[in-house]
PDB file of C-alpha atoms in Angstrom:
ATOM      1  CA  PHE A  56      -9.830 -10.846  20.142  1.00 60.00           C
ATOM      2  CA  ASN A  57      -6.846  -9.676  21.862  1.00 72.00           C
ATOM      3  CA  ILE A  58      -3.351 -10.471  19.417  1.00 77.00           C
ATOM      4  CA  ALA A  59      -1.271  -6.707  20.590  1.00 80.00           C
ATOM      5  CA  TYR A  60      -1.674  -4.653  23.388  1.00 85.00           C
ATOM      6  CA  GLN A  61      -4.256  -1.356  22.683  1.00 85.00           C
ATOM      7  CA  SER A  62      -1.305   0.834  22.646  1.00 87.00           C
ATOM      8  CA  SER A  63       0.485  -0.886  19.475  1.00 89.00           C
ATOM      9  CA  ARG A  64      -2.967  -1.271  18.198  1.00 89.00           C
ATOM     10  CA  TYR A  65      -3.709   2.655  18.379  1.00 92.00           C
ATOM     11  CA  ARG A  66       0.017   3.597  17.191  1.00 92.00           C
ATOM     12  CA  PHE A  67      -0.387   1.909  14.437  1.00 92.00           C
ATOM     13  CA  LEU A  68      -3.282   2.872  12.945  1.00 94.00           C
ATOM     14  CA  GLN A  69      -2.009   6.468  13.713  1.00 94.00           C
ATOM     15  CA  VAL A  70       0.814   5.076  11.642  1.00 94.00           C
ATOM     16  CA  ILE A  71      -1.638   4.641   9.228  1.00 94.00           C
ATOM     17  CA  LYS A  72      -3.479   7.407   9.120  1.00 95.00           C
ATOM     18  CA  ASN A  73      -0.540   9.240   8.547  1.00 93.00           C
ATOM     19  CA  ILE A  74       0.671   7.559   6.047  1.00 94.00           C
ATOM     20  CA  VAL A  75      -3.085   8.015   3.815  1.00 94.00           C
ATOM     21  CA  PHE A  76      -2.548  12.090   4.824  1.00 94.00           C
ATOM     22  CA  SER A  77       1.332  12.352   4.023  1.00 88.00           C
ATOM     23  CA  PRO A  78       0.993  15.016   2.361  1.00 89.00           C
ATOM     24  CA  LEU A  79      -0.717  16.850   4.901  1.00 90.00           C
ATOM     25  CA  TYR A  80       1.929  15.860   8.347  1.00 85.00           C
ATOM     26  CA  LYS A  81       5.725  16.242   8.447  1.00 90.00           C
ATOM     27  CA  VAL A  82       6.899  13.058   7.826  1.00 90.00           C
ATOM     28  CA  ILE A  83       8.849  11.377  10.148  1.00 92.00           C
ATOM     29  CA  MET A  84      11.286   8.045  10.194  1.00 93.00           C
ATOM     30  CA  LEU A  85       8.027   5.779  11.444  1.00 93.00           C
ATOM     31  CA  ASP A  86       6.050   6.571   8.589  1.00 93.00           C
ATOM     32  CA  PHE A  87       8.694   6.245   5.840  1.00 90.00           C
ATOM     33  CA  PHE A  88       9.514   3.090   7.382  1.00 95.00           C
ATOM     34  CA  MET A  89       5.965   1.577   7.496  1.00 95.00           C
ATOM     35  CA  ALA A  90       5.744   2.921   3.958  1.00 95.00           C
ATOM     36  CA  ASP A  91       8.962   1.136   2.261  1.00 95.00           C
ATOM     37  CA  GLN A  92       7.712  -2.232   3.974  1.00 95.00           C
ATOM     38  CA  LEU A  93       3.526  -1.397   2.462  1.00 94.00           C
ATOM     39  CA  CYS A  94       5.421  -1.016  -1.188  1.00 94.00           C
ATOM     40  CA  SER A  95       7.578  -4.357   0.132  1.00 94.00           C
ATOM     41  CA  GLN A  96       4.556  -6.080   0.825  1.00 94.00           C
ATOM     42  CA  VAL A  97       2.978  -5.341  -2.760  1.00 93.00           C
ATOM     43  CA  PRO A  98       2.921  -8.770  -3.978  1.00 92.00           C
ATOM     44  CA  LEU A  99       1.995 -10.419  -0.236  1.00 95.00           C
ATOM     45  CA  LEU A 100      -1.263  -7.842  -0.275  1.00 93.00           C
ATOM     46  CA  ARG A 101      -1.960  -8.973  -3.887  1.00 91.00           C
ATOM     47  CA  ASN A 102      -1.906 -12.957  -2.886  1.00 92.00           C
ATOM     48  CA  LEU A 103      -3.840 -12.016  -0.180  1.00 93.00           C
ATOM     49  CA  GLU A 104      -6.517 -10.253  -2.225  1.00 91.00           C
ATOM     50  CA  TYR A 105      -6.907 -13.410  -3.923  1.00 90.00           C
ATOM     51  CA  ILE A 106      -6.794 -16.098  -1.530  1.00 91.00           C
ATOM     52  CA  ALA A 107      -9.928 -13.671   0.015  1.00 91.00           C
ATOM     53  CA  CYS A 108     -11.821 -13.676  -3.707  1.00 90.00           C
ATOM     54  CA  TYR A 109     -10.718 -17.196  -4.056  1.00 90.00           C
ATOM     55  CA  TYR A 110     -12.384 -18.239  -0.179  1.00 90.00           C
ATOM     56  CA  ILE A 111     -15.598 -15.396  -0.108  1.00 90.00           C
ATOM     57  CA  THR A 112     -16.733 -16.206  -3.665  1.00 88.00           C
ATOM     58  CA  GLY A 113     -16.987 -19.357  -3.288  1.00 88.00           C
ATOM     59  CA  SER A 114     -14.187 -20.608  -6.174  1.00 85.00           C
ATOM     60  CA  TYR A 115     -13.040 -22.710  -4.156  1.00 87.00           C
ATOM     61  CA  LYS A 116     -15.998 -25.198  -4.176  1.00 88.00           C
ATOM     62  CA  THR A 117     -15.823 -25.704  -8.023  1.00 88.00           C
ATOM     63  CA  GLN A 118     -12.222 -25.351  -8.196  1.00 85.00           C
ATOM     64  CA  ASP A 119     -12.079 -22.494 -10.585  1.00 84.00           C
ATOM     65  CA  TYR A 120      -8.930 -20.999 -10.298  1.00 84.00           C
ATOM     66  CA  GLY A 121      -9.246 -18.357 -12.561  1.00 87.00           C
ATOM     67  CA  TYR A 122     -12.787 -16.860 -11.724  1.00 88.00           C
ATOM     68  CA  CYS A 123     -11.225 -13.847  -9.412  1.00 88.00           C
ATOM     69  CA  ILE A 124      -8.430 -12.977 -12.317  1.00 86.00           C
ATOM     70  CA  ARG A 125     -11.194 -12.600 -14.349  1.00 89.00           C
ATOM     71  CA  THR A 126     -13.518  -9.962 -13.128  1.00 88.00           C
ATOM     72  CA  THR A 127     -13.289  -6.601 -13.239  1.00 88.00           C
ATOM     73  CA  HIS A 128     -14.101  -6.024  -9.222  1.00 88.00           C
ATOM     74  CA  TYR A 129     -11.077  -8.132  -8.558  1.00 88.00           C
ATOM     75  CA  ARG A 130      -8.867  -6.568 -11.175  1.00 88.00           C
ATOM     76  CA  ASP A 131      -9.426  -3.076 -10.519  1.00 90.00           C
ATOM     77  CA  LEU A 132      -9.223  -4.125  -6.810  1.00 90.00           C
ATOM     78  CA  ALA A 133      -5.751  -5.541  -7.748  1.00 90.00           C
ATOM     79  CA  TYR A 134      -4.485  -2.473  -9.587  1.00 90.00           C
ATOM     80  CA  ALA A 135      -5.372  -0.375  -6.090  1.00 91.00           C
ATOM     81  CA  VAL A 136      -3.593  -2.538  -3.962  1.00 92.00           C
ATOM     82  CA  SER A 137      -0.521  -2.470  -5.723  1.00 92.00           C
ATOM     83  CA  PHE A 138      -0.783   1.469  -6.677  1.00 94.00           C
ATOM     84  CA  LEU A 139      -1.319   3.039  -3.286  1.00 94.00           C
ATOM     85  CA  PRO A 140       2.013   1.988  -1.377  1.00 95.00           C
ATOM     86  CA  TYR A 141       3.561   3.631  -3.917  1.00 95.00           C
ATOM     87  CA  TYR A 142       1.675   6.563  -4.104  1.00 95.00           C
ATOM     88  CA  TRP A 143       1.801   6.995  -0.208  1.00 95.00           C
ATOM     89  CA  ARG A 144       5.799   6.946  -0.353  1.00 95.00           C
ATOM     90  CA  ALA A 145       5.698   9.103  -3.860  1.00 95.00           C
ATOM     91  CA  MET A 146       3.400  11.397  -1.325  1.00 95.00           C
ATOM     92  CA  GLN A 147       5.726  11.144   1.384  1.00 95.00           C
ATOM     93  CA  CYS A 148       8.544  11.833  -0.964  1.00 95.00           C
ATOM     94  CA  ALA A 149       7.162  14.952  -1.895  1.00 95.00           C
ATOM     95  CA  ARG A 150       6.451  16.722   0.990  1.00 95.00           C
ATOM     96  CA  ARG A 151      10.123  15.691   2.622  1.00 94.00           C
ATOM     97  CA  TRP A 152      11.028  17.613  -0.546  1.00 95.00           C
ATOM     98  CA  PHE A 153       8.632  20.695   0.083  1.00 94.00           C
ATOM     99  CA  ASP A 154       9.667  20.624   3.857  1.00 94.00           C
ATOM    100  CA  GLU A 155      13.475  20.617   3.503  1.00 93.00           C
ATOM    101  CA  GLY A 156      13.781  21.630  -0.397  1.00 93.00           C
ATOM    102  CA  GLN A 157      17.060  18.686  -1.376  1.00 94.00           C
ATOM    103  CA  ALA A 158      17.031  16.957  -4.475  1.00 95.00           C
ATOM    104  CA  SER A 159      17.378  13.396  -3.236  1.00 95.00           C
ATOM    105  CA  HIS A 160      13.711  13.451  -2.070  1.00 95.00           C
ATOM    106  CA  LEU A 161      12.729  14.583  -6.025  1.00 96.00           C
ATOM    107  CA  VAL A 162      14.649  11.548  -7.046  1.00 96.00           C
ATOM    108  CA  ASN A 163      13.138   9.141  -4.947  1.00 95.00           C
ATOM    109  CA  LEU A 164       9.489  10.629  -5.999  1.00 96.00           C
ATOM    110  CA  GLY A 165      10.452   9.867  -9.742  1.00 96.00           C
ATOM    111  CA  LYS A 166      11.240   6.372  -8.371  1.00 96.00           C
ATOM    112  CA  TYR A 167       7.889   5.759  -6.913  1.00 95.00           C
ATOM    113  CA  VAL A 168       5.852   7.152  -9.833  1.00 95.00           C
ATOM    114  CA  SER A 169       7.633   5.325 -12.147  1.00 95.00           C
ATOM    115  CA  ALA A 170       6.880   2.089  -9.991  1.00 93.00           C
ATOM    116  CA  MET A 171       3.270   3.205  -9.711  1.00 91.00           C
ATOM    117  CA  LEU A 172       3.019   3.009 -13.651  1.00 90.00           C
ATOM    118  CA  ALA A 173       4.302  -0.238 -13.142  1.00 90.00           C
ATOM    119  CA  ALA A 174       2.313  -1.396 -10.725  1.00 81.00           C
ATOM    120  CA  GLY A 175      -0.725  -1.970 -13.318  1.00 64.00           C
TER     121      GLY A 175
END
């Protein structure tokens, strides 16, 4: 299962680690670019989550399209999938404000905090 070079896979995982632990590291362009991409892909991630639930639970056999939406585990996971990219990006903005002291980073922080509130 070799879909990308090993060095590319390693770098991708390293960037994801930096995004998750962004309050602990200096944020570089690649990290916040990838976090922005994750924020842009929230609808896609939620659709992939629904498709996975639909086929893993066997709902396709009975064509019960609403099963995944009715379960609390799915709703909790959907909230986390929607919330986490915005949280990670907000933490990056907070870290950049801490490092650089520019007020524009606080404005961006506010933007992502409001997106977190609306994510549910």
